[in-house]
Coordinates of C-alpha atoms and ligand atoms in Angstrom, one line a residue:
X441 CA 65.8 84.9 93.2
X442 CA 66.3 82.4 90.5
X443 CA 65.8 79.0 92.8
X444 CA 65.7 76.7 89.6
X445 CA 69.4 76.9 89.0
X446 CA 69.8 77.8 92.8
X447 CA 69.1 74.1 93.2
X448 CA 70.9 72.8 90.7
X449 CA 74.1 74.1 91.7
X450 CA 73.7 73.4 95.3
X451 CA 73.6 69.5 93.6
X452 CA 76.7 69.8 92.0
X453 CA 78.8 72.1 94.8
X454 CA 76.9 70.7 97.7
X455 CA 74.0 72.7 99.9
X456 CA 76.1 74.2 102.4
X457 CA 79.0 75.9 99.9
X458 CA 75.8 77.7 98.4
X459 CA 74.0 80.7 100.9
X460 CA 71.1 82.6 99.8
X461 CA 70.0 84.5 103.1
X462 CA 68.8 87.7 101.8
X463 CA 70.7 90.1 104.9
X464 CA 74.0 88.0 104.4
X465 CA 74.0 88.3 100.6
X466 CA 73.5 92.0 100.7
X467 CA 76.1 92.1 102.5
X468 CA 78.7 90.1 100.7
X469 CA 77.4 92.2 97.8
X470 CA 78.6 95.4 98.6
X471 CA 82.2 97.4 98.8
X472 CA 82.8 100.3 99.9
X473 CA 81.7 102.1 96.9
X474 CA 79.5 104.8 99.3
X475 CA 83.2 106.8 99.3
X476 CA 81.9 107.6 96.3
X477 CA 78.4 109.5 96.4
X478 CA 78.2 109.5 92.6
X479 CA 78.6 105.6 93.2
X480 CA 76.4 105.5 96.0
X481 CA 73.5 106.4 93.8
X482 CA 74.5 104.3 91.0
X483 CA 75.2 100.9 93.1
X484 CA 73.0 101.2 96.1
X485 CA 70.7 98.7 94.5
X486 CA 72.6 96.1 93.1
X487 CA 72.8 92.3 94.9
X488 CA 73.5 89.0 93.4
X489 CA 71.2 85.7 94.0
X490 CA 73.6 83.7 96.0
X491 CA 77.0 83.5 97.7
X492 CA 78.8 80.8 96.5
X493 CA 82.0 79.5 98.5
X494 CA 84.2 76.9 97.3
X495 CA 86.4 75.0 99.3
X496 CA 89.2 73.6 96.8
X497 CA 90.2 74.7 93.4
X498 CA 88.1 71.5 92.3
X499 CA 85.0 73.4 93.3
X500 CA 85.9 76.6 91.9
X501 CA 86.2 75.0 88.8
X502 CA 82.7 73.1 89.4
X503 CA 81.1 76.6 89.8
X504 CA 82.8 78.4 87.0
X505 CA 81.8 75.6 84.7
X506 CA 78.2 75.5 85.9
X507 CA 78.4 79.3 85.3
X508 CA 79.4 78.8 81.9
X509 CA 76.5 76.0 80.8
X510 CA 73.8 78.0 82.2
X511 CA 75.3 81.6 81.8
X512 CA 75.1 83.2 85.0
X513 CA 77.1 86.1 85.7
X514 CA 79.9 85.6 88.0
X515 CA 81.7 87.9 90.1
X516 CA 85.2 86.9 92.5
X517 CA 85.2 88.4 95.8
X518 CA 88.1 89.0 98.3
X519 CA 87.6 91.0 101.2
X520 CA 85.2 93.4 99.5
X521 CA 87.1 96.4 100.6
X522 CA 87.2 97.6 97.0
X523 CA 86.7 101.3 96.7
X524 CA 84.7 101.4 93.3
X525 CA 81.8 98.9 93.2
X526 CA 84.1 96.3 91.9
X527 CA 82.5 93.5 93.7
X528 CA 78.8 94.7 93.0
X529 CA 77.0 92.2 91.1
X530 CA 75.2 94.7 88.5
X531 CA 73.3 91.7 86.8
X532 CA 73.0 89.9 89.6
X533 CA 74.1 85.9 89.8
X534 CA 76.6 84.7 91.9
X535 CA 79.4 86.2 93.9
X536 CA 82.5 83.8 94.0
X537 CA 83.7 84.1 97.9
X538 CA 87.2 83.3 97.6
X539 CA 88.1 83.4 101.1
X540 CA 88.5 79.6 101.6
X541 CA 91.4 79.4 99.2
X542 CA 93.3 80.5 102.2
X543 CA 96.6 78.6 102.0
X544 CA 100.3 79.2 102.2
X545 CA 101.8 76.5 99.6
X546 CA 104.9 77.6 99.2
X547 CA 107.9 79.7 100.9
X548 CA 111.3 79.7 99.0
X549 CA 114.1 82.1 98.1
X550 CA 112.3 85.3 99.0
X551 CA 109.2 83.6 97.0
X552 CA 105.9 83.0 98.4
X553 CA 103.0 81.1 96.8
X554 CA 99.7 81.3 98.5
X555 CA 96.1 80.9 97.7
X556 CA 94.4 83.9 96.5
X557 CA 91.8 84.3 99.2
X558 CA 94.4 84.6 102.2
X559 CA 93.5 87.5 104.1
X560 CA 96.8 89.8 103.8
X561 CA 97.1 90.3 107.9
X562 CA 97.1 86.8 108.6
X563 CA 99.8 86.0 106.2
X564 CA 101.7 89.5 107.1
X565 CA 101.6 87.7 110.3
X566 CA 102.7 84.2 109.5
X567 CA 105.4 85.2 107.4
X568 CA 107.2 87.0 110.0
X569 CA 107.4 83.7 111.7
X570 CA 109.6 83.0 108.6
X571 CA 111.6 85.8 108.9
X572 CA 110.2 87.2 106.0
X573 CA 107.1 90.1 105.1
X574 CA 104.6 91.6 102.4
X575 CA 106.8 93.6 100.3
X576 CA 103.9 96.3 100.8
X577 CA 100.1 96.1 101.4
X578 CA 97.0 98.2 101.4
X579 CA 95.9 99.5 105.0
X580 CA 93.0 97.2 104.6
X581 CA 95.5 94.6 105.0
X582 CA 93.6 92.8 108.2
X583 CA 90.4 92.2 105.5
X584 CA 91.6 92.4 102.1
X585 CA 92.9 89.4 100.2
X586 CA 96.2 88.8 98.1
X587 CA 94.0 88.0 95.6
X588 CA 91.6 90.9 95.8
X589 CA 94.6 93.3 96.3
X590 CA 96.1 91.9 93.1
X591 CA 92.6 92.0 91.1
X592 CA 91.5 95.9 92.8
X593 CA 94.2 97.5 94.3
X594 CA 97.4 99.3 93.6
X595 CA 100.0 99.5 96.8
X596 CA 99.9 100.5 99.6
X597 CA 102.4 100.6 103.1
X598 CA 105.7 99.1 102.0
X599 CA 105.4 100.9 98.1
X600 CA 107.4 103.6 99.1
X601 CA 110.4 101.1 99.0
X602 CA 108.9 98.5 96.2
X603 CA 106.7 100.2 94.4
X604 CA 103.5 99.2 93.2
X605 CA 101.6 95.8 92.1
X606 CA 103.0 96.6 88.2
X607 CA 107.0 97.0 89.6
X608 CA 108.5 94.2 87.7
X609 CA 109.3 91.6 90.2
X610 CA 106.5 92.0 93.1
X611 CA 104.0 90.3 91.4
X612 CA 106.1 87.0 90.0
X613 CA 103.3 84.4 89.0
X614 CA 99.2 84.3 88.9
X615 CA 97.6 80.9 88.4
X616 CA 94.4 82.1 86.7
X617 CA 91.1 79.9 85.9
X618 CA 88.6 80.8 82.8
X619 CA 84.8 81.1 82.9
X620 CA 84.1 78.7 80.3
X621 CA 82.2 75.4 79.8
X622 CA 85.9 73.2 80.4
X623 CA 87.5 76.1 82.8
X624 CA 91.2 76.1 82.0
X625 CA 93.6 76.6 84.7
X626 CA 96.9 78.4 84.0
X627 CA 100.1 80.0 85.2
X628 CA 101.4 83.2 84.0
X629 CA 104.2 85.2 84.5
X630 CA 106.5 88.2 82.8
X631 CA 104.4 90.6 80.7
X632 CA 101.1 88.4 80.6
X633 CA 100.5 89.5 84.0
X634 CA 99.5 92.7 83.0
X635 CA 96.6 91.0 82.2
X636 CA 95.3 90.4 85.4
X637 CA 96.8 92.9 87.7
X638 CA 94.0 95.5 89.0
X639 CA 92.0 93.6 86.1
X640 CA 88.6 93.7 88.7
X641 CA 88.3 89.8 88.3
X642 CA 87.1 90.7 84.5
X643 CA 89.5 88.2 82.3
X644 CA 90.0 85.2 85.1
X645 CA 89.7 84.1 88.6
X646 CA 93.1 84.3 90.2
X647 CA 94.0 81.0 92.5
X648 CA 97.0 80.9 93.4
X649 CA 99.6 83.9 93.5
X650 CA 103.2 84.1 93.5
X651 CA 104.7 87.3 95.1
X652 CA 108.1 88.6 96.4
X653 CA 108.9 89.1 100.1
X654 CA 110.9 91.6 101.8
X655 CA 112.7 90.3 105.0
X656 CA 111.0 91.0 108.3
X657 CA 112.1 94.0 110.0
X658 CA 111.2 95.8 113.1
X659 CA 109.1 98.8 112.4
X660 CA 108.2 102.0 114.7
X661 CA 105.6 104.1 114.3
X662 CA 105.9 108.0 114.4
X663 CA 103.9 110.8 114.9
X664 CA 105.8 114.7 113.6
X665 CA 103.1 117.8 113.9
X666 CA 103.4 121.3 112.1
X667 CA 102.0 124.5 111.7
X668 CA 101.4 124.9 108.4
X669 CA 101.2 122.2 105.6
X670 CA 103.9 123.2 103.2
X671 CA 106.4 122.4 106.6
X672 CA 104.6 119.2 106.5
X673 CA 105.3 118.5 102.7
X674 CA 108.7 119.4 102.5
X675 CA 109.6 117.4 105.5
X676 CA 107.6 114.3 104.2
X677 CA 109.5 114.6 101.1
X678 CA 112.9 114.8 102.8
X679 CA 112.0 111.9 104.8
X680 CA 110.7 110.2 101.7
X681 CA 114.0 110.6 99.6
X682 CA 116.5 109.8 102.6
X683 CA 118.6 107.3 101.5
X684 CA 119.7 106.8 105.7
X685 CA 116.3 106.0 107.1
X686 CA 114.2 103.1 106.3
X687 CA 110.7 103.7 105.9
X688 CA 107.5 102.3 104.7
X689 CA 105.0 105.0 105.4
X690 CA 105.4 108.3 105.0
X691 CA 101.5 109.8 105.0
X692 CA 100.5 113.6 104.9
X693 CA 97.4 115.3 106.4
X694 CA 96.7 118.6 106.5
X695 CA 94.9 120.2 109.2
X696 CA 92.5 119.7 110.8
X697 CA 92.2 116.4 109.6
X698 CA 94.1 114.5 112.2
X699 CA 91.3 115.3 114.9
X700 CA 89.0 112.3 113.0
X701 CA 91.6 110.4 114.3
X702 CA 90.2 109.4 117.3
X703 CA 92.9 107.2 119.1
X704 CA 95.4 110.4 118.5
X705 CA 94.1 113.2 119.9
X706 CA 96.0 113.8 122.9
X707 CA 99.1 114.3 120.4
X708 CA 97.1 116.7 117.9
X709 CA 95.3 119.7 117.6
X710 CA 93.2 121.1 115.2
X711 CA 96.0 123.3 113.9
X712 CA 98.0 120.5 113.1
X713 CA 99.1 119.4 109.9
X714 CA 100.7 116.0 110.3
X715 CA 103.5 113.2 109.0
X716 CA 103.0 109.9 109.9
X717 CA 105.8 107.4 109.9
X718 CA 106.9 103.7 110.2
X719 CA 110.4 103.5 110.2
X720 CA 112.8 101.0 111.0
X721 CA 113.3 100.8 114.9
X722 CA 116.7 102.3 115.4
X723 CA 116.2 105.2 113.2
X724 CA 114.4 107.9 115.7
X725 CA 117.2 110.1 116.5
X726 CA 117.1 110.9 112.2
X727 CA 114.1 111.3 112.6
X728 CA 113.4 113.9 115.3
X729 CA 116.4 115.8 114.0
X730 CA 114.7 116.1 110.3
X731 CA 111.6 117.1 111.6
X732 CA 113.3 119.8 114.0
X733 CA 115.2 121.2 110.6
X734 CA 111.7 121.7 109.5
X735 CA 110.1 123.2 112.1
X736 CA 108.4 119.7 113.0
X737 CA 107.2 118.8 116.6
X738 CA 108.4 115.2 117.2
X739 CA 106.4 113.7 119.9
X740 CA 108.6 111.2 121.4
X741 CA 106.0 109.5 123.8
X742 CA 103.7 108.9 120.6
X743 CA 105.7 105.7 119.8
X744 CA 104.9 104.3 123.1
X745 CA 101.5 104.9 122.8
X746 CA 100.6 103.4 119.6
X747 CA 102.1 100.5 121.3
X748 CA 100.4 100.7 124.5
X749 CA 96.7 100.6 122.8
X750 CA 97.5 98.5 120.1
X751 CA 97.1 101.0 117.3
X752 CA 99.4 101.5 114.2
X753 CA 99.8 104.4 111.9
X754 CA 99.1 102.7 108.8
X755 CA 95.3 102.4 110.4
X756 CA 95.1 105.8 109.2
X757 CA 97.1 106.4 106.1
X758 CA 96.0 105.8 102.7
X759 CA 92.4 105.5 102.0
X760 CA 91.8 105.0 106.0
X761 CA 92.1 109.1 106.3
X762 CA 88.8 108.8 104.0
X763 CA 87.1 106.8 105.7
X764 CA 88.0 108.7 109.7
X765 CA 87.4 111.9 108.6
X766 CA 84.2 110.7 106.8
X767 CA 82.9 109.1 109.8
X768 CA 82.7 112.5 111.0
X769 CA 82.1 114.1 108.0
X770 CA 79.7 112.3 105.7
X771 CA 79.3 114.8 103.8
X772 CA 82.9 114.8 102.1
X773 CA 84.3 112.5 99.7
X774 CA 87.6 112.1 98.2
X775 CA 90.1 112.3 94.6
X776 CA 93.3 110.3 93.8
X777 CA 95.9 112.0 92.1
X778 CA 99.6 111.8 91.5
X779 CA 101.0 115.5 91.6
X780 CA 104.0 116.7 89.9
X781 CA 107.2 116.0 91.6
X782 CA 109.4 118.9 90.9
X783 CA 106.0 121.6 91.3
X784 CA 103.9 119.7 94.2
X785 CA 104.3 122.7 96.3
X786 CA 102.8 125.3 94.0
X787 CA 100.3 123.0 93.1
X788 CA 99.2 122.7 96.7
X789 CA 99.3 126.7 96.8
X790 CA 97.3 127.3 93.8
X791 CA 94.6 124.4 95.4
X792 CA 93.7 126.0 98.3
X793 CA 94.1 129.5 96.7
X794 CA 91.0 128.2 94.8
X795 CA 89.5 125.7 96.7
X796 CA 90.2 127.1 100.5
X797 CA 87.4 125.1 101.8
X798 CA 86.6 122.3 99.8
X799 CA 90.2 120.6 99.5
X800 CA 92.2 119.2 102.2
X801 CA 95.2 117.3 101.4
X802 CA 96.7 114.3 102.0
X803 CA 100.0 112.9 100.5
X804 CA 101.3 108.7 100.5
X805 CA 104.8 108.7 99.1
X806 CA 105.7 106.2 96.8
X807 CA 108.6 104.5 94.2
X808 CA 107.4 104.3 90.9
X809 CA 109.4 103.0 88.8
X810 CA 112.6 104.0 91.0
X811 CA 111.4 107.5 91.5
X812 CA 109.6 108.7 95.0
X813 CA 106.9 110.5 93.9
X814 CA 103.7 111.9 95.6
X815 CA 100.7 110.2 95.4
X816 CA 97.8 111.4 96.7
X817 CA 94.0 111.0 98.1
X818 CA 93.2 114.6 98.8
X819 CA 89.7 114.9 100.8
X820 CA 86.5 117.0 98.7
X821 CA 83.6 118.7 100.9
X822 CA 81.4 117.4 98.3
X823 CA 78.1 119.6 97.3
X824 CA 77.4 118.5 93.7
X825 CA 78.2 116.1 91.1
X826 CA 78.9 119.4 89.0
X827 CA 81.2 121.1 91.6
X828 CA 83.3 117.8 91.8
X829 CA 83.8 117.9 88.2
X830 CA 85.0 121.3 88.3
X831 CA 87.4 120.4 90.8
X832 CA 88.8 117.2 88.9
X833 CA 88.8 119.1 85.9
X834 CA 91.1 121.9 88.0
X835 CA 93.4 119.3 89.6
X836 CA 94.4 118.4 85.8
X837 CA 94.5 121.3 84.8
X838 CA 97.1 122.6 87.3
X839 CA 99.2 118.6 86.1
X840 CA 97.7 116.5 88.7
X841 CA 97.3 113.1 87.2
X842 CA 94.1 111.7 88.4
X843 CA 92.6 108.3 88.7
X844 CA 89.0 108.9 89.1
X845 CA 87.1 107.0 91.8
X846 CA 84.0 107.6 91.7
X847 CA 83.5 105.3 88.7
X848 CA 83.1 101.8 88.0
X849 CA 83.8 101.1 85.2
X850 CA 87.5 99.8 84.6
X851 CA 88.4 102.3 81.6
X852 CA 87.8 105.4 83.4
X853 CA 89.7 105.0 86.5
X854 CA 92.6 106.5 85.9
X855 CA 94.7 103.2 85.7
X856 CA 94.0 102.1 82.4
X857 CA 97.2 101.5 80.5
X858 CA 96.5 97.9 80.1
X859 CA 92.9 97.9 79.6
X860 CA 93.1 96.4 76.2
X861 CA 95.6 94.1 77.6
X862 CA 92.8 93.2 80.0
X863 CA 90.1 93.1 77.5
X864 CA 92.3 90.6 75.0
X865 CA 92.8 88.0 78.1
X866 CA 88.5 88.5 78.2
X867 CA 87.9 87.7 75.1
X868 CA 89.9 85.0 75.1
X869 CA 89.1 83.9 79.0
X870 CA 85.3 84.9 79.4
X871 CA 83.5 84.3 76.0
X872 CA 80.3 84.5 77.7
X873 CA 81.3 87.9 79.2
X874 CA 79.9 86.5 82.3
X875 CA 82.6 88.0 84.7
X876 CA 81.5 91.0 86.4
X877 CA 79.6 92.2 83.6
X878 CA 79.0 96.1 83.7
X879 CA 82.5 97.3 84.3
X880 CA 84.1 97.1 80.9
X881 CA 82.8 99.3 78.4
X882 CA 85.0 98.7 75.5
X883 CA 84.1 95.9 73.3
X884 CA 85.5 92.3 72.9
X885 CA 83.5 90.9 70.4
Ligands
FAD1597 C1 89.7 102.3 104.2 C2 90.2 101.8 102.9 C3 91.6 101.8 102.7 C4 92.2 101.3 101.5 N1 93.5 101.4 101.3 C5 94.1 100.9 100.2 C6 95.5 101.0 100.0 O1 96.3 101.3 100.8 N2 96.0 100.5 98.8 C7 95.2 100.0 97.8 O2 95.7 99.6 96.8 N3 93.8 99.9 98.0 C8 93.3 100.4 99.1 N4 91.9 100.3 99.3 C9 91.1 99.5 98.3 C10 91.1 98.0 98.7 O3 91.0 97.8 100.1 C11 92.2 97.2 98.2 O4 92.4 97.3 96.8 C12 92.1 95.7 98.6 O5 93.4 95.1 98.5 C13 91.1 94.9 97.9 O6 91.2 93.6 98.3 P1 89.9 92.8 98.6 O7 90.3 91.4 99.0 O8 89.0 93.4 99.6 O9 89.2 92.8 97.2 P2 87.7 92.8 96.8 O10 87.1 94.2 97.1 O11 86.9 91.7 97.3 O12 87.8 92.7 95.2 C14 88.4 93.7 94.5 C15 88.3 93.4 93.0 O13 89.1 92.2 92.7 C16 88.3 91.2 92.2 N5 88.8 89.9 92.8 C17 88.8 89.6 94.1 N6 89.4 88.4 94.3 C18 89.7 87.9 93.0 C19 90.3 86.7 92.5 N7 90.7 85.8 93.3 N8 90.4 86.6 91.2 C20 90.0 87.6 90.3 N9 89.5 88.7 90.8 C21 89.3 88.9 92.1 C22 86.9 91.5 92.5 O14 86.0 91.0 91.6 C23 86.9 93.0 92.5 O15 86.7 93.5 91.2 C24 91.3 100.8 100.5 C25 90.0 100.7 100.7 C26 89.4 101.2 101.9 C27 87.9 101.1 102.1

């Protein structure tokens, strides 16, 4: 630990913003990279020196200059849910804990301006008191942070209607600081935020955000089981593309791996494949009588349940499938991919022709860019770093579009249309290169 500057900057922040305890910073340092296990042998052993949590925008800009004059890396941290070692301080320094920058400023018009640390469960939660909700959110939403969603994520529950954080109009405004000796504190909007969306804190610390809200509605959760996964599919997408039934989740699973979930297993067997649902409450009947046309079992008491013992479906929808079925499977891992819309079907078939017991899959249907499209988070049994090659290297072959995750650097993740974008606002934002240094590979010099 580097207790010099340690001191120094609990002078100018104040002793009690600035925590050095080794088992709390190890903690704060870490994602959930271990998805990965290519990551979790790259990342196991990286921490930073101290955890740094500012109160006020005054302070953040306090530590970002301090940064600057003595050079000492700097990495922003939400919720740390990241998937990718985003957060992990691979030259150690100081991790930026933005969690205090909690605050709703602003609510107007179908606008909401907030601070970027609010976690995204609390304000789901306070906005409905406003009559209003997230357009869509990842199902870490009770951890994660707007501001960590915007800086690591993509969508989530709710992007089947709006799309993802790049949909013109979700994301309206980012108020960004720089790391430099005089931080400069601005607001940005139209194209330039394609700067700093999924941008891994690497070009600015994002403090305030601007996003649009969707009106609150009443949402039910339901539970449709099959006997075979292309039912399951075809149903999902019928369900996906019905212009009748409001949804905001509509997540595949194929069996068996519904029995992870624990809190669902009086509803499933290990022959199940399954469709999870939220739709808007009213919409049921629609519902059960799809899922019949597809030789679907409805269960009609599942609603109830979820209910009853306080779960929800999106608790295991996106990357939460991972992490269930890994809980009792730690040997697997997982891919992300966006199959083909028209040929999703045969590339399913031709899959788990080749891959009969190393692939499982697992659909999230979303809009992008108006069109509902399958995105997907298919789960590996994972043996070698060599076999899982093969098998990415298959998926594209077949036209699956993948976005790697089990890298960490920001260029070969699979969402890296506006990495130059993001490497431009760097140069200009970060001339030290002090934020999150390691995950950019391309030059800025
Ligand atoms: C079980 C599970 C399920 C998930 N489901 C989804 C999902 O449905 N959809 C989805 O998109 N993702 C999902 N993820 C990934 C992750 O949860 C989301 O991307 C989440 O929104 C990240 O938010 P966070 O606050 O935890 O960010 P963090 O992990 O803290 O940070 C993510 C990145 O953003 C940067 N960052 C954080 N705050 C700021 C800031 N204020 N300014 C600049 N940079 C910043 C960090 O440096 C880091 O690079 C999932 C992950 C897990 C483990």
């Amino acid at each position: 630990m580097n207790q010099g500057w340690i001191d120094e900057l609990k002078q100018v922040i104040g002793e009690n913003k600035v925590e050095t305890k080794d088992s709390y910073v190890k903690r704060m340092s870490q994602d959930f990279y271990w998805y990965s296990p290519i990551l979790k042998k790259q990342l196991s052993d990286f921490y930073a020196d101290c955890i740094v949590k500012p109160s006020s925008v005054e302070e953040v800009i306090e530590v970002l200059a301090f940064s600057a004059q003595n050079r000492i890396p700097l990495v922003p941290r939400g919720g740390g849910t990241g998937n990718y070692g985003q957060i992990i301080p691979m030259e150690k320094g100081i991790i930026l804990d933005t969690s205090a920058l909690n605050k709703i400023i602003e609510i107007k018009n179908g606008i909401g301006r907030f601070g970027a640390g609010i976690k995204l469960g609390k304000l789901e939660a306070d906005l409905a008191n406003d009559g209003y909700s997230l357009r869509f959110f990842p199902s870490t939403y009770l951890k994660s942070t707007l501001g960590g969603f915007i800086a690591g994520g993509t969508g989530g529950i709710g992007s089947i209607e709006y799309g993802t954080l790049w949909d013109e109009g979700n994301v309206v405004r980012l108020t960004i600081l720089t790391l430099e000796e005089k931080p400069r504190l601005f607001t940005i909007e139209g194209e330039e935020l394609k700067k700093y969306i999924h941008h891994y804190g690497l070009s600015g610390v994002i403090i305030e955000a601007e996003i649009a809200l969707a009106p609150y509605r009443e949402w039910e959760d339901h539970l449709v089981t099959f006997s075979n996964i292309n039912d399951a599919l075809s149903f999902s997408e019928s369900i996906a593309k019905s212009e009748s039934i409001r949804k905001r989740l509509v997540s595949v699973s194929e069996s068996p791996l519904a029995t992870a979930f624990k809190p669902f297993e009086a509803f499933v067997s290990e022959h199940d494949s399954i469709v999870l649902l939220q739709v808007e409450k009213g919409d049921c009947d629609q519902v059960e009588e799809l899922a019949h046309s597809f030789n679907g079992s409805f269960l009609p008491t599942f609603s109830e349940h979820v209910k009853k013992n306080k779960v929800r479906t999106t608790d295991f929808s996106w990357n939460h499938v991972t992490l269930w079925w890994m809980k009792h499977h730690p040997e697997a891992t997982y891919l992300q991919g966006r199959f083909d819309t028209k040929n999703y079907l045969k590339q399913v078939e031709l899959l788990k022709e080749k891959y009969p017991n190393e692939v499982l899959i697992h659909f999230e249907w979303i809009s992008v860019g108006g069109s509902i499209v399958p995105s997907s988070q298919p789960i590996i049994s994972y043996t070698t770093e060599e076999r899982l090659n093969e098998i990415i290297t298959y998926f594209k072959e077949i036209g699956v579009k993948v976005s790697n995750p089990h890298t960490y650097l920001i260029e070969e993740g699979g969402k890296d249309d506006w990495v130059e974008l993001i490497s431009l606002a760097k140069k200009e934002n970060d001339p030290y290169q002090l934020l999150n240094p390691g995950k950019m590979k391309i030059g800025i010099g």
